[in-house]
Short mmCIF file of N, CA and C in Angstrom, two decimals:
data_model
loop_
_atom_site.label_atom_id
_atom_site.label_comp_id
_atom_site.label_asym_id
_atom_site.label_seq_id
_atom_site.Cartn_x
_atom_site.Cartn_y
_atom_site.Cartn_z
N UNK A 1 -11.69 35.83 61.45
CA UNK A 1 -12.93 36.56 61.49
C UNK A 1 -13.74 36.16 60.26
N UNK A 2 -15.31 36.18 60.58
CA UNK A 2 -15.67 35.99 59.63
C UNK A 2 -16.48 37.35 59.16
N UNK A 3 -17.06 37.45 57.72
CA UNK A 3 -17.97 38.64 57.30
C UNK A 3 -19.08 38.32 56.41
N UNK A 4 -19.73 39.12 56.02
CA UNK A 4 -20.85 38.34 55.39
C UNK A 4 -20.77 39.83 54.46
N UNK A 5 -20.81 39.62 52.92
CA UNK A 5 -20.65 40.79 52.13
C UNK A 5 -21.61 41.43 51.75
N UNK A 6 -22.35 42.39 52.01
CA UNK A 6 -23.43 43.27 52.08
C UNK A 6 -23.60 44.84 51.21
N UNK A 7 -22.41 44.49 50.25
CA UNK A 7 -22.46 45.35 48.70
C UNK A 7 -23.20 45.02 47.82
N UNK A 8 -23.08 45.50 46.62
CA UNK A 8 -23.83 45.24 45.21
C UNK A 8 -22.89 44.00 44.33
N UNK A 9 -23.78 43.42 44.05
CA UNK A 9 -23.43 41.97 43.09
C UNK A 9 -21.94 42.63 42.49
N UNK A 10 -20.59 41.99 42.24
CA UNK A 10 -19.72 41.88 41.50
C UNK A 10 -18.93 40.51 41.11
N UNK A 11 -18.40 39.88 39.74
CA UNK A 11 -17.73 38.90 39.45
C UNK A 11 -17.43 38.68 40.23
N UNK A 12 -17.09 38.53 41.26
CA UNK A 12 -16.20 37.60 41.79
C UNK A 12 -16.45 37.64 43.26
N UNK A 13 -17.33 38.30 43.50
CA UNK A 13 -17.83 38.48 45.45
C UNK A 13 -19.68 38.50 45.48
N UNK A 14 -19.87 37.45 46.19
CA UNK A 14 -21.92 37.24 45.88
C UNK A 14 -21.77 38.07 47.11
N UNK A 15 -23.24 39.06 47.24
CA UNK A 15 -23.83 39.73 48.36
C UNK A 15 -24.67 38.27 49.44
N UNK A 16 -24.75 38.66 50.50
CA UNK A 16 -24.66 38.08 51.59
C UNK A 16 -24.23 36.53 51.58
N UNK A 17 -23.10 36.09 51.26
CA UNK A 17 -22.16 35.27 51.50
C UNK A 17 -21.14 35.68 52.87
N UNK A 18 -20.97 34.77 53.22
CA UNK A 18 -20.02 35.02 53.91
C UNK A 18 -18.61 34.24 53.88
N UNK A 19 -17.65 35.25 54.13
CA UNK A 19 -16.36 35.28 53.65
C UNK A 19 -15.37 35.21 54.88
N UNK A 20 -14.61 34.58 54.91
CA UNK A 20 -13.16 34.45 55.94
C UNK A 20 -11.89 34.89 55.39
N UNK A 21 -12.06 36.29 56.86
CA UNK A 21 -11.09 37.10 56.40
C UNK A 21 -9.57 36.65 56.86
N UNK A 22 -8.13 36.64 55.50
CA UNK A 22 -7.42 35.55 56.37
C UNK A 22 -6.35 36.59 57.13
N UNK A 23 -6.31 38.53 56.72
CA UNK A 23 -5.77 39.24 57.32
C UNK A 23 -6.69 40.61 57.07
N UNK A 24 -5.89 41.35 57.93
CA UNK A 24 -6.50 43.07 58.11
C UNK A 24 -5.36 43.60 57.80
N UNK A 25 -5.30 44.64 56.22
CA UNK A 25 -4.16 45.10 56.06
C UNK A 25 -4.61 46.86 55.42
N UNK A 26 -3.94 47.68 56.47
CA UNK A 26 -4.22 49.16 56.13
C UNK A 26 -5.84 49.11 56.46
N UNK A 27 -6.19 48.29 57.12
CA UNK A 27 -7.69 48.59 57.39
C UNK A 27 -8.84 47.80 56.34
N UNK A 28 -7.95 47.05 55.07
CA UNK A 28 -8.67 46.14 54.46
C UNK A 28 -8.49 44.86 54.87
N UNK A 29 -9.75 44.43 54.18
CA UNK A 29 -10.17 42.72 54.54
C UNK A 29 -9.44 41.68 53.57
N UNK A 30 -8.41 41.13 53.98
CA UNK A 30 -8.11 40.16 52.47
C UNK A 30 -8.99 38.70 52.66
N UNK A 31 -9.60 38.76 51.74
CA UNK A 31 -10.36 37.62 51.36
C UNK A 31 -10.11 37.09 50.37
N UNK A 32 -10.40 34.99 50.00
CA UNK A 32 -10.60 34.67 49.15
C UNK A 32 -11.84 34.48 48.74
N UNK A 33 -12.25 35.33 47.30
CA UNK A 33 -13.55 35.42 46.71
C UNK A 33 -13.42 34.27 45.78
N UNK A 34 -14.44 34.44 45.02
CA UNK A 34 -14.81 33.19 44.14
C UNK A 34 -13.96 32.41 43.10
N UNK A 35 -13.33 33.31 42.66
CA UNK A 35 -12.04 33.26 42.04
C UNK A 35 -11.48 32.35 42.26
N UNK A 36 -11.07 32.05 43.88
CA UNK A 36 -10.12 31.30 44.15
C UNK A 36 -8.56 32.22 44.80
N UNK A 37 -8.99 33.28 44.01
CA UNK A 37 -7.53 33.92 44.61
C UNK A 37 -7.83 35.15 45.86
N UNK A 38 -6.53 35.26 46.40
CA UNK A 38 -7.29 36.28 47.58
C UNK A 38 -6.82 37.84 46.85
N UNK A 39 -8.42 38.84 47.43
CA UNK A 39 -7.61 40.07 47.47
C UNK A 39 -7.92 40.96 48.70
N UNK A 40 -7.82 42.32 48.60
CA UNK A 40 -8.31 43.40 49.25
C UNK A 40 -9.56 43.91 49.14
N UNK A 41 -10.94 43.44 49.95
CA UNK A 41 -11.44 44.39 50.18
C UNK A 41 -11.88 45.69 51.29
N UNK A 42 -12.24 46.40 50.63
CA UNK A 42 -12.81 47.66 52.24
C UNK A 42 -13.80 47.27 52.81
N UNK A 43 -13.76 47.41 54.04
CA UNK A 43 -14.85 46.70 54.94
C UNK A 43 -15.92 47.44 55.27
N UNK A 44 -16.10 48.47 54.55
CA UNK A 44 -17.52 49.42 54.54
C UNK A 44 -18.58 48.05 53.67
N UNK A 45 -17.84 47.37 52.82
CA UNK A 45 -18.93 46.06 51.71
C UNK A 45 -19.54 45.29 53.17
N UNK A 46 -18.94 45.00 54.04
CA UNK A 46 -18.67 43.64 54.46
C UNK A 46 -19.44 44.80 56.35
N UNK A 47 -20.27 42.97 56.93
CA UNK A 47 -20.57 43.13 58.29
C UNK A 47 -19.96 42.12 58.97
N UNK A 48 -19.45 42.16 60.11
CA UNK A 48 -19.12 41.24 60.73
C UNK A 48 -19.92 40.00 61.48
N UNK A 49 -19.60 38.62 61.10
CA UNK A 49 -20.62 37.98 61.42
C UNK A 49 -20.32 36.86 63.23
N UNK A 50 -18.89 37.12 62.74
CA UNK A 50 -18.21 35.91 63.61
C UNK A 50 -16.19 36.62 63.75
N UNK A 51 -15.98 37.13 65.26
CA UNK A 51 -14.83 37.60 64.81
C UNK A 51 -14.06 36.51 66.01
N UNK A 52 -13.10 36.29 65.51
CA UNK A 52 -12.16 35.68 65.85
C UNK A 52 -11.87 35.37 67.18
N UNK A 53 -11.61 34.30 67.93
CA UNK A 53 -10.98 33.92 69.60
C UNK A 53 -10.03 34.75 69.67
N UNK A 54 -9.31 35.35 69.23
CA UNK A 54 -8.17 36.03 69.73
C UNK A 54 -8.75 37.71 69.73
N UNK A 55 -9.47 37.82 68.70
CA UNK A 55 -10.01 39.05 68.60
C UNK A 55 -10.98 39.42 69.76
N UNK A 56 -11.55 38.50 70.39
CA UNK A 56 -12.29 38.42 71.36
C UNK A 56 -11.68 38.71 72.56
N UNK A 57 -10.51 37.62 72.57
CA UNK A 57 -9.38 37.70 73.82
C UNK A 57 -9.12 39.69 74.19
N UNK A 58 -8.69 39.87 73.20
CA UNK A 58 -8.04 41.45 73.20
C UNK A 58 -9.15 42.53 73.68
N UNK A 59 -10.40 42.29 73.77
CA UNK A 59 -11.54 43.03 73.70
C UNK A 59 -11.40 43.49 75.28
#
């Protein structure tokens, strides 16, 4: 899936970028942000831009 991040500017995540989420865990998005490393975010930041063939499949 993809998201496009639609929060307020922070180190390490630009607002409307979009980001590939590589799991959904407890309802968060793990992404790799700028960093380089992945973490957790809540997906209240984030819109969905592009969700996944399989995610589609299940619909």
């Amino acid at each position: 899936m993809t998201v496009r991040y639609i929060g307020e500017r922070k180190a390490d995540i630009i607002p409307n970028k979009e980001y590939k989420v590589l799991s959904i865990e407890r309802g968060w998005y793990r992404i790799v942000d700028e960093s380089g490393e992945d973490y957790l975010y809540g997906p209240s930041n984030f819109e969905v831009v592009e969700e996944s063939t399989k995610e589609r499949a299940s619909a």
